[in-house]
Short mmCIF file of C-alpha atoms in Angstrom, two decimals:
data_model
loop_
_atom_site.label_atom_id
_atom_site.label_comp_id
_atom_site.label_asym_id
_atom_site.label_seq_id
_atom_site.Cartn_x
_atom_site.Cartn_y
_atom_site.Cartn_z
CA UNK G 1 -15.20 -77.67 -40.46
CA UNK G 2 -12.32 -75.60 -39.13
CA UNK G 3 -10.57 -73.13 -41.32
CA UNK G 4 -6.90 -72.30 -41.31
CA UNK G 5 -5.90 -68.92 -39.99
CA UNK G 6 -4.91 -66.58 -42.75
CA UNK G 7 -1.32 -65.39 -42.44
CA UNK G 8 -0.81 -61.68 -42.97
CA UNK G 9 0.89 -60.92 -46.25
CA UNK G 10 4.19 -59.03 -46.00
CA UNK G 11 3.84 -55.35 -46.82
CA UNK G 12 6.24 -53.72 -49.31
CA UNK G 13 8.82 -51.19 -48.14
CA UNK G 14 7.65 -47.63 -48.52
CA UNK G 15 9.59 -44.43 -48.80
CA UNK G 16 8.84 -41.76 -46.23
CA UNK G 17 8.49 -38.42 -47.98
CA UNK G 18 7.29 -35.00 -46.95
CA UNK G 19 4.72 -34.80 -49.71
CA UNK G 20 1.91 -37.11 -50.78
CA UNK G 21 2.92 -40.46 -52.21
CA UNK G 22 1.89 -41.01 -55.83
CA UNK G 23 -0.34 -44.00 -56.43
CA UNK G 24 1.65 -47.12 -57.22
CA UNK G 25 4.95 -45.52 -56.20
CA UNK G 26 5.16 -46.82 -52.62
CA UNK G 27 7.79 -49.48 -53.26
CA UNK G 28 11.36 -48.22 -53.42
CA UNK G 29 13.01 -48.73 -56.75
CA UNK G 30 15.88 -51.12 -57.26
CA UNK G 31 18.62 -48.48 -56.89
CA UNK G 32 17.41 -47.48 -53.42
CA UNK G 33 17.26 -51.10 -52.26
CA UNK G 34 20.74 -51.81 -53.64
CA UNK G 35 22.08 -48.66 -51.97
CA UNK G 36 20.57 -49.72 -48.62
CA UNK G 37 22.11 -53.18 -48.97
CA UNK G 38 25.53 -51.68 -49.78
CA UNK G 39 25.30 -49.27 -46.84
CA UNK G 40 24.43 -52.16 -44.51
CA UNK G 41 27.40 -54.18 -45.76
CA UNK G 42 29.77 -51.18 -45.40
CA UNK G 43 28.57 -50.52 -41.87
CA UNK G 44 28.97 -54.14 -40.68
CA UNK G 45 32.43 -54.36 -42.23
CA UNK G 46 33.52 -51.03 -40.74
CA UNK G 47 32.38 -52.05 -37.26
CA UNK G 48 34.24 -55.38 -37.50
CA UNK G 49 37.39 -53.49 -38.51
CA UNK G 50 37.14 -51.17 -35.53
CA UNK G 51 36.21 -48.06 -37.47
CA UNK G 52 34.88 -45.22 -35.33
CA UNK G 53 32.42 -42.41 -35.91
CA UNK G 54 34.17 -39.38 -37.39
CA UNK G 55 32.78 -35.98 -38.30
CA UNK G 56 34.26 -34.40 -41.43
CA UNK G 57 33.58 -30.65 -41.15
CA UNK G 58 32.90 -28.43 -44.16
CA UNK G 59 32.88 -24.66 -44.43
CA UNK G 60 29.47 -23.19 -43.67
CA UNK G 61 27.91 -19.79 -44.19
CA UNK G 62 25.05 -17.67 -42.96
CA UNK G 63 23.71 -14.24 -42.04
CA UNK G 64 23.75 -12.42 -38.72
CA UNK G 65 20.60 -14.34 -37.67
CA UNK G 66 21.26 -17.90 -38.90
CA UNK G 67 24.01 -20.26 -39.99
CA UNK G 68 24.02 -23.16 -42.45
CA UNK G 69 26.07 -26.03 -41.00
CA UNK G 70 27.64 -28.54 -43.41
CA UNK G 71 29.44 -31.76 -42.44
CA UNK G 72 29.49 -35.51 -43.00
CA UNK G 73 29.63 -38.38 -40.50
CA UNK G 74 31.47 -41.57 -41.49
CA UNK G 75 33.19 -44.53 -39.87
CA UNK G 76 36.93 -44.18 -40.35
CA UNK G 77 40.25 -45.51 -39.12
CA UNK G 78 40.88 -44.30 -35.55
CA UNK G 79 44.24 -42.88 -36.64
CA UNK G 80 42.56 -40.70 -39.27
CA UNK G 81 39.88 -39.69 -36.79
CA UNK G 82 42.58 -38.54 -34.35
CA UNK G 83 44.43 -36.63 -37.08
CA UNK G 84 47.52 -38.83 -36.91
CA UNK G 85 47.74 -39.66 -40.62
CA UNK G 86 51.25 -39.29 -42.04
CA UNK G 87 51.83 -36.83 -44.91
CA UNK G 88 52.21 -39.75 -47.35
CA UNK G 89 48.76 -40.93 -46.36
CA UNK G 90 47.15 -37.55 -47.01
CA UNK G 91 46.44 -38.32 -50.67
CA UNK G 92 44.95 -41.68 -49.67
CA UNK G 93 42.40 -40.00 -47.48
CA UNK G 94 40.59 -38.75 -50.60
CA UNK G 95 39.58 -42.26 -51.68
CA UNK G 96 39.03 -43.23 -48.03
CA UNK G 97 36.33 -40.56 -47.95
CA UNK G 98 34.53 -42.55 -50.65
CA UNK G 99 35.07 -46.00 -49.18
CA UNK G 100 34.31 -44.99 -45.58
CA UNK G 101 30.86 -46.08 -44.46
CA UNK G 102 28.54 -43.14 -43.86
CA UNK G 103 26.65 -43.11 -40.56
CA UNK G 104 23.03 -42.83 -41.61
CA UNK G 105 20.82 -40.61 -39.43
CA UNK G 106 23.72 -39.84 -37.09
CA UNK G 107 22.91 -37.62 -34.11
CA UNK G 108 25.28 -34.64 -34.11
CA UNK G 109 25.82 -31.94 -31.49
CA UNK G 110 26.62 -28.56 -33.01
CA UNK G 111 27.96 -25.82 -30.76
CA UNK G 112 27.56 -22.28 -32.09
CA UNK G 113 28.49 -19.27 -29.97
CA UNK G 114 28.27 -21.36 -26.80
CA UNK G 115 24.84 -22.75 -27.64
CA UNK G 116 24.43 -26.50 -28.29
CA UNK G 117 22.04 -27.73 -30.99
CA UNK G 118 21.10 -31.36 -31.67
CA UNK G 119 20.77 -32.16 -35.37
CA UNK G 120 20.46 -35.34 -37.44
CA UNK G 121 22.38 -36.36 -40.56
CA UNK G 122 20.61 -37.79 -43.60
CA UNK G 123 20.82 -41.38 -44.88
CA UNK G 124 24.19 -40.59 -46.47
CA UNK G 125 25.65 -39.18 -43.26
CA UNK G 126 25.47 -35.61 -44.58
CA UNK G 127 24.63 -32.82 -42.15
CA UNK G 128 23.01 -29.85 -43.88
CA UNK G 129 21.00 -27.80 -41.40
CA UNK G 130 20.13 -24.18 -40.82
CA UNK G 131 20.37 -23.03 -37.20
CA UNK G 132 18.99 -19.72 -35.90
CA UNK G 133 21.74 -17.84 -34.08
CA UNK G 134 23.01 -14.30 -33.61
CA UNK G 135 26.53 -13.73 -34.94
CA UNK G 136 28.54 -10.77 -36.16
CA UNK G 137 29.68 -10.56 -39.77
CA UNK G 138 32.96 -12.26 -40.64
CA UNK G 139 34.54 -15.64 -39.97
CA UNK G 140 33.57 -17.76 -36.96
CA UNK G 141 34.34 -21.26 -35.73
CA UNK G 142 31.76 -23.82 -34.65
CA UNK G 143 32.29 -27.33 -33.25
CA UNK G 144 30.64 -30.65 -34.07
CA UNK G 145 30.57 -34.05 -32.38
CA UNK G 146 28.75 -37.30 -33.14
CA UNK G 147 28.47 -39.89 -30.38
CA UNK G 148 31.93 -40.47 -28.90
CA UNK G 149 33.75 -38.93 -31.86
CA UNK G 150 36.46 -36.32 -31.50
CA UNK G 151 35.17 -32.75 -31.40
CA UNK G 152 36.02 -31.03 -34.70
CA UNK G 153 35.95 -27.39 -35.72
CA UNK G 154 34.33 -25.94 -38.83
CA UNK G 155 34.70 -22.39 -40.18
CA UNK G 156 31.58 -20.43 -41.13
CA UNK G 157 31.39 -17.21 -43.13
CA UNK G 158 28.74 -14.80 -41.85
CA UNK G 159 27.61 -12.32 -44.48
CA UNK G 160 26.99 -8.75 -43.30
CA UNK G 161 23.43 -7.44 -43.57
CA UNK G 162 24.49 -4.62 -45.90
CA UNK G 163 26.45 -6.86 -48.30
CA UNK G 164 25.15 -6.40 -51.84
CA UNK G 165 27.71 -8.34 -53.92
CA UNK G 166 29.14 -11.86 -53.95
CA UNK G 167 30.68 -14.50 -56.20
CA UNK G 168 29.38 -17.96 -57.11
CA UNK G 169 32.02 -19.97 -58.96
CA UNK G 170 32.02 -23.33 -60.68
CA UNK G 171 35.09 -25.50 -59.98
CA UNK G 172 35.94 -28.04 -62.71
CA UNK G 173 37.27 -26.30 -65.84
CA UNK G 174 36.69 -22.92 -64.18
CA UNK G 175 39.15 -22.61 -61.29
CA UNK G 176 40.99 -25.85 -62.06
CA UNK G 177 41.86 -27.44 -65.39
CA UNK G 178 40.24 -30.86 -65.55
CA UNK G 179 41.88 -32.16 -68.76
CA UNK G 180 39.90 -35.39 -68.52
CA UNK G 181 36.95 -36.83 -70.43
CA UNK G 182 33.84 -36.09 -68.40
CA UNK G 183 32.81 -39.78 -68.19
CA UNK G 184 36.12 -40.51 -66.41
CA UNK G 185 35.99 -37.49 -64.14
CA UNK G 186 33.97 -39.16 -61.37
CA UNK G 187 36.33 -42.14 -61.23
CA UNK G 188 39.37 -39.85 -61.17
CA UNK G 189 37.88 -37.81 -58.34
CA UNK G 190 37.11 -41.00 -56.43
CA UNK G 191 40.35 -42.94 -56.66
CA UNK G 192 43.16 -40.64 -57.80
CA UNK G 193 42.48 -37.02 -57.00
CA UNK G 194 44.66 -35.08 -54.61
CA UNK G 195 45.43 -31.39 -54.57
CA UNK G 196 48.68 -31.91 -56.50
CA UNK G 197 46.99 -33.71 -59.40
CA UNK G 198 45.17 -30.69 -60.82
CA UNK G 199 46.35 -27.50 -62.47
CA UNK G 200 44.84 -24.14 -61.52
CA UNK G 201 43.27 -22.23 -64.39
CA UNK G 202 45.68 -19.45 -65.43
CA UNK G 203 44.88 -16.11 -63.84
CA UNK G 204 41.73 -17.18 -61.98
CA UNK G 205 43.22 -17.05 -58.47
CA UNK G 206 44.56 -13.53 -59.17
CA UNK G 207 41.14 -12.54 -60.53
CA UNK G 208 39.36 -13.71 -57.38
CA UNK G 209 41.95 -12.01 -55.20
CA UNK G 210 41.36 -8.71 -57.02
CA UNK G 211 37.61 -9.12 -56.52
CA UNK G 212 38.15 -9.79 -52.81
CA UNK G 213 40.39 -6.71 -52.50
CA UNK G 214 37.81 -4.56 -54.30
CA UNK G 215 34.90 -5.86 -52.20
CA UNK G 216 36.27 -7.33 -48.95
CA UNK G 217 32.80 -8.12 -47.60
CA UNK G 218 31.80 -10.12 -50.68
CA UNK G 219 31.39 -13.86 -49.99
CA UNK G 220 32.86 -16.35 -52.46
CA UNK G 221 31.02 -19.66 -52.80
CA UNK G 222 32.14 -22.61 -54.92
CA UNK G 223 29.25 -24.45 -56.59
CA UNK G 224 30.00 -27.85 -58.11
CA UNK G 225 28.34 -31.10 -59.09
CA UNK G 226 31.11 -32.96 -57.25
CA UNK G 227 30.36 -35.17 -54.26
CA UNK G 228 30.85 -34.08 -50.65
CA UNK G 229 33.51 -36.77 -50.40
CA UNK G 230 36.03 -34.62 -52.31
CA UNK G 231 35.42 -31.46 -50.27
CA UNK G 232 38.59 -31.82 -48.11
CA UNK G 233 40.74 -32.30 -51.21
CA UNK G 234 39.13 -29.36 -52.99
CA UNK G 235 39.71 -27.20 -49.92
CA UNK G 236 43.41 -28.06 -49.94
CA UNK G 237 43.62 -27.34 -53.70
CA UNK G 238 41.96 -23.93 -53.34
CA UNK G 239 44.12 -23.00 -50.37
CA UNK G 240 47.36 -24.19 -51.98
CA UNK G 241 46.63 -22.13 -55.09
CA UNK G 242 45.64 -19.01 -53.11
CA UNK G 243 41.94 -18.90 -53.97
CA UNK G 244 39.77 -17.05 -51.45
CA UNK G 245 38.36 -19.25 -48.70
CA UNK G 246 34.66 -19.94 -49.02
CA UNK G 247 31.93 -22.55 -48.64
CA UNK G 248 31.71 -25.35 -51.18
CA UNK G 249 28.20 -26.34 -52.25
CA UNK G 250 28.56 -29.95 -53.36
CA UNK G 251 26.10 -32.83 -53.58
CA UNK G 252 25.67 -36.40 -52.36
CA UNK G 253 25.86 -38.99 -55.10
CA UNK G 254 23.53 -41.95 -55.12
CA UNK G 255 19.88 -42.71 -55.76
CA UNK G 256 16.87 -40.68 -54.73
CA UNK G 257 13.28 -41.92 -54.29
CA UNK G 258 12.58 -41.17 -57.97
CA UNK G 259 16.01 -41.33 -59.69
CA UNK G 260 18.94 -43.74 -59.98
CA UNK G 261 21.39 -40.83 -59.67
CA UNK G 262 21.10 -37.27 -58.46
CA UNK G 263 21.06 -34.58 -61.14
CA UNK G 264 24.09 -32.32 -61.02
CA UNK G 265 22.31 -29.66 -63.07
CA UNK G 266 19.34 -29.70 -60.69
CA UNK G 267 21.74 -29.37 -57.74
CA UNK G 268 23.16 -26.17 -59.25
CA UNK G 269 19.71 -24.77 -60.01
CA UNK G 270 18.33 -25.42 -56.53
CA UNK G 271 21.51 -24.05 -54.89
CA UNK G 272 21.21 -20.78 -56.82
CA UNK G 273 17.52 -20.51 -55.97
CA UNK G 274 18.36 -21.03 -52.31
CA UNK G 275 20.98 -18.28 -52.38
CA UNK G 276 18.49 -15.89 -53.96
CA UNK G 277 16.06 -16.65 -51.14
CA UNK G 278 18.65 -16.45 -48.36
CA UNK G 279 20.32 -13.25 -49.59
CA UNK G 280 17.66 -11.30 -51.53
CA UNK G 281 19.75 -8.10 -51.57
CA UNK G 282 22.94 -9.68 -52.95
CA UNK G 283 23.83 -9.45 -56.63
CA UNK G 284 26.00 -12.40 -57.62
CA UNK G 285 28.81 -12.60 -60.14
CA UNK G 286 28.25 -16.07 -61.65
CA UNK G 287 31.45 -17.66 -62.98
CA UNK G 288 31.51 -20.85 -65.05
CA UNK G 289 32.70 -22.33 -68.32
CA UNK G 290 31.22 -23.03 -71.74
CA UNK G 291 31.54 -26.80 -71.48
CA UNK G 292 27.95 -28.08 -71.43
CA UNK G 293 25.60 -26.59 -68.83
CA UNK G 294 26.81 -23.51 -66.92
CA UNK G 295 25.61 -21.01 -69.51
CA UNK G 296 22.10 -22.47 -69.60
CA UNK G 297 21.81 -22.72 -65.82
CA UNK G 298 23.08 -19.18 -65.24
CA UNK G 299 20.88 -17.81 -68.02
CA UNK G 300 17.75 -19.41 -66.55
CA UNK G 301 18.60 -18.05 -63.09
CA UNK G 302 19.27 -14.53 -64.45
CA UNK G 303 15.93 -14.52 -66.27
CA UNK G 304 14.09 -15.54 -63.09
CA UNK G 305 16.11 -13.31 -60.74
CA UNK G 306 17.71 -10.43 -62.67
CA UNK G 307 17.81 -8.46 -59.40
CA UNK G 308 20.21 -11.07 -57.97
CA UNK G 309 22.76 -11.18 -60.81
CA UNK G 310 25.47 -8.56 -61.28
CA UNK G 311 27.12 -10.26 -64.26
CA UNK G 312 27.86 -13.67 -65.80
CA UNK G 313 31.47 -14.55 -66.60
CA UNK G 314 32.14 -17.61 -68.77
CA UNK G 315 35.55 -19.13 -69.27
CA UNK G 316 36.03 -20.27 -72.87
CA UNK G 317 37.57 -23.72 -73.01
CA UNK G 318 40.35 -24.45 -75.46
CA UNK G 319 39.59 -26.77 -78.36
CA UNK G 320 41.18 -29.71 -76.54
CA UNK G 321 39.38 -28.97 -73.28
CA UNK G 322 36.06 -28.69 -75.11
CA UNK G 323 36.56 -32.13 -76.67
CA UNK G 324 37.28 -33.66 -73.26
CA UNK G 325 34.28 -31.86 -71.78
CA UNK G 326 32.01 -33.42 -74.40
CA UNK G 327 31.61 -30.28 -76.50
CA UNK G 328 30.63 -26.71 -75.91
CA UNK G 329 27.32 -25.46 -74.63
CA UNK G 330 24.74 -24.62 -77.28
CA UNK G 331 23.60 -21.69 -75.11
CA UNK G 332 25.41 -18.45 -75.91
CA UNK G 333 24.23 -15.66 -73.65
CA UNK G 334 20.45 -15.97 -73.72
CA UNK G 335 18.63 -12.62 -73.42
CA UNK G 336 18.98 -11.37 -69.84
CA UNK G 337 18.10 -7.64 -69.83
CA UNK G 338 20.37 -5.66 -67.53
CA UNK G 339 22.74 -8.59 -66.92
CA UNK G 340 26.05 -8.34 -68.79
CA UNK G 341 27.83 -11.45 -70.10
CA UNK G 342 31.58 -11.65 -70.55
CA UNK G 343 33.68 -14.35 -72.22
CA UNK G 344 37.42 -14.94 -71.85
CA UNK G 345 39.78 -17.94 -71.93
CA UNK G 346 41.49 -17.13 -68.61
CA UNK G 347 41.44 -14.98 -65.52
CA UNK G 348 43.41 -12.13 -67.08
CA UNK G 349 40.83 -11.70 -69.84
CA UNK G 350 37.97 -11.81 -67.35
CA UNK G 351 39.75 -9.32 -65.10
CA UNK G 352 40.01 -6.77 -67.92
CA UNK G 353 36.33 -7.12 -68.79
CA UNK G 354 35.24 -6.90 -65.15
CA UNK G 355 37.26 -3.68 -64.81
CA UNK G 356 35.24 -2.26 -67.69
CA UNK G 357 32.04 -3.18 -65.85
CA UNK G 358 33.28 -1.55 -62.63
CA UNK G 359 33.21 -4.83 -60.68
CA UNK G 360 36.97 -4.61 -60.17
CA UNK G 361 38.54 -1.23 -59.52
CA UNK G 362 41.46 -0.49 -61.82
CA UNK G 363 43.55 0.80 -58.91
CA UNK G 364 43.28 -2.53 -57.07
CA UNK G 365 46.28 -4.71 -57.84
CA UNK G 366 47.06 -8.30 -56.99
CA UNK G 367 49.43 -8.89 -54.09
CA UNK G 368 51.70 -10.63 -56.63
CA UNK G 369 51.93 -7.56 -58.89
CA UNK G 370 54.92 -5.25 -58.27
CA UNK G 371 54.14 -1.75 -57.07
CA UNK G 372 55.46 1.25 -59.01
CA UNK G 373 58.08 1.93 -56.36
CA UNK G 374 59.32 -1.65 -56.57
CA UNK G 375 59.79 -1.34 -60.34
CA UNK G 376 61.79 1.87 -59.95
CA UNK G 377 63.90 0.30 -57.24
#
């Protein structure tokens, strides 16, 4: 009696991870499968519409022996890719960054100091790689290209080996006034935000300028839970309002192998830990606000790495801002021996306190302040 051949049973999809896979966790959760389906639909639609591979460069940073390259590869309108967008379209490009299909696992050529390096983007099209290279301290320009895309330039800030001070700053409600309920903030960033739609926090740009004039070699990095998609708009906002240029450490929204959404708090924690590892001799001035989580995150970091924290400066939100932010943080300066905390509602108040701590020299004035001779004249 003949028997029927047994058909092989289909195997479930598995997630490739660097570490061991927990038992029973091989199958991707629903969010990952939905995200893959959406990415496939975006890609097919973009190709039918003639969208081309485009590299969106972000500001990188590094030391004299390595550089961290940050960028994103998407499929965009050929006119945008060629830089031919009209000024009226500039604000539209913010939401296009969200609706543009990312090029998963894109192969990217990075040219640094005449040397070409082949790197690969992640599933969201984000390039975040560290390349060994020898560069002098200061600003440099690197180039990136994916496939037949236009070659784009990205600035990188190289930190001098003897640098011992830097600034890590939050963005929302710290350097810009959000004035929106936090649940609506993501939607606003996605569909409405342009650099004209936000108000700079009073006195903060002058504060950062005074810090930069006191310590010209100090890097300024902007750490936020915002998505990489808004990086170009944030760059224009910071530039328009005269904030010091610096890398923006953002995140990529969407599911992970074990979560429906990435944790913004965890992104800030891991970014600070990475900076402590990359620049062990730098003491950071950590600037944030008292709406929710900055105080707790900075306090935890200062307790683990007191040798890497010069001071913690917290902007106090107004009553209305605190309501929109969902309340104030319950953490009020947890014990961090040797690490001073300062609180002020604006940049002018912080500036005065930082003068007392010696972080800003009293003889360093803002470029906007009149000199004594000008007043007499």
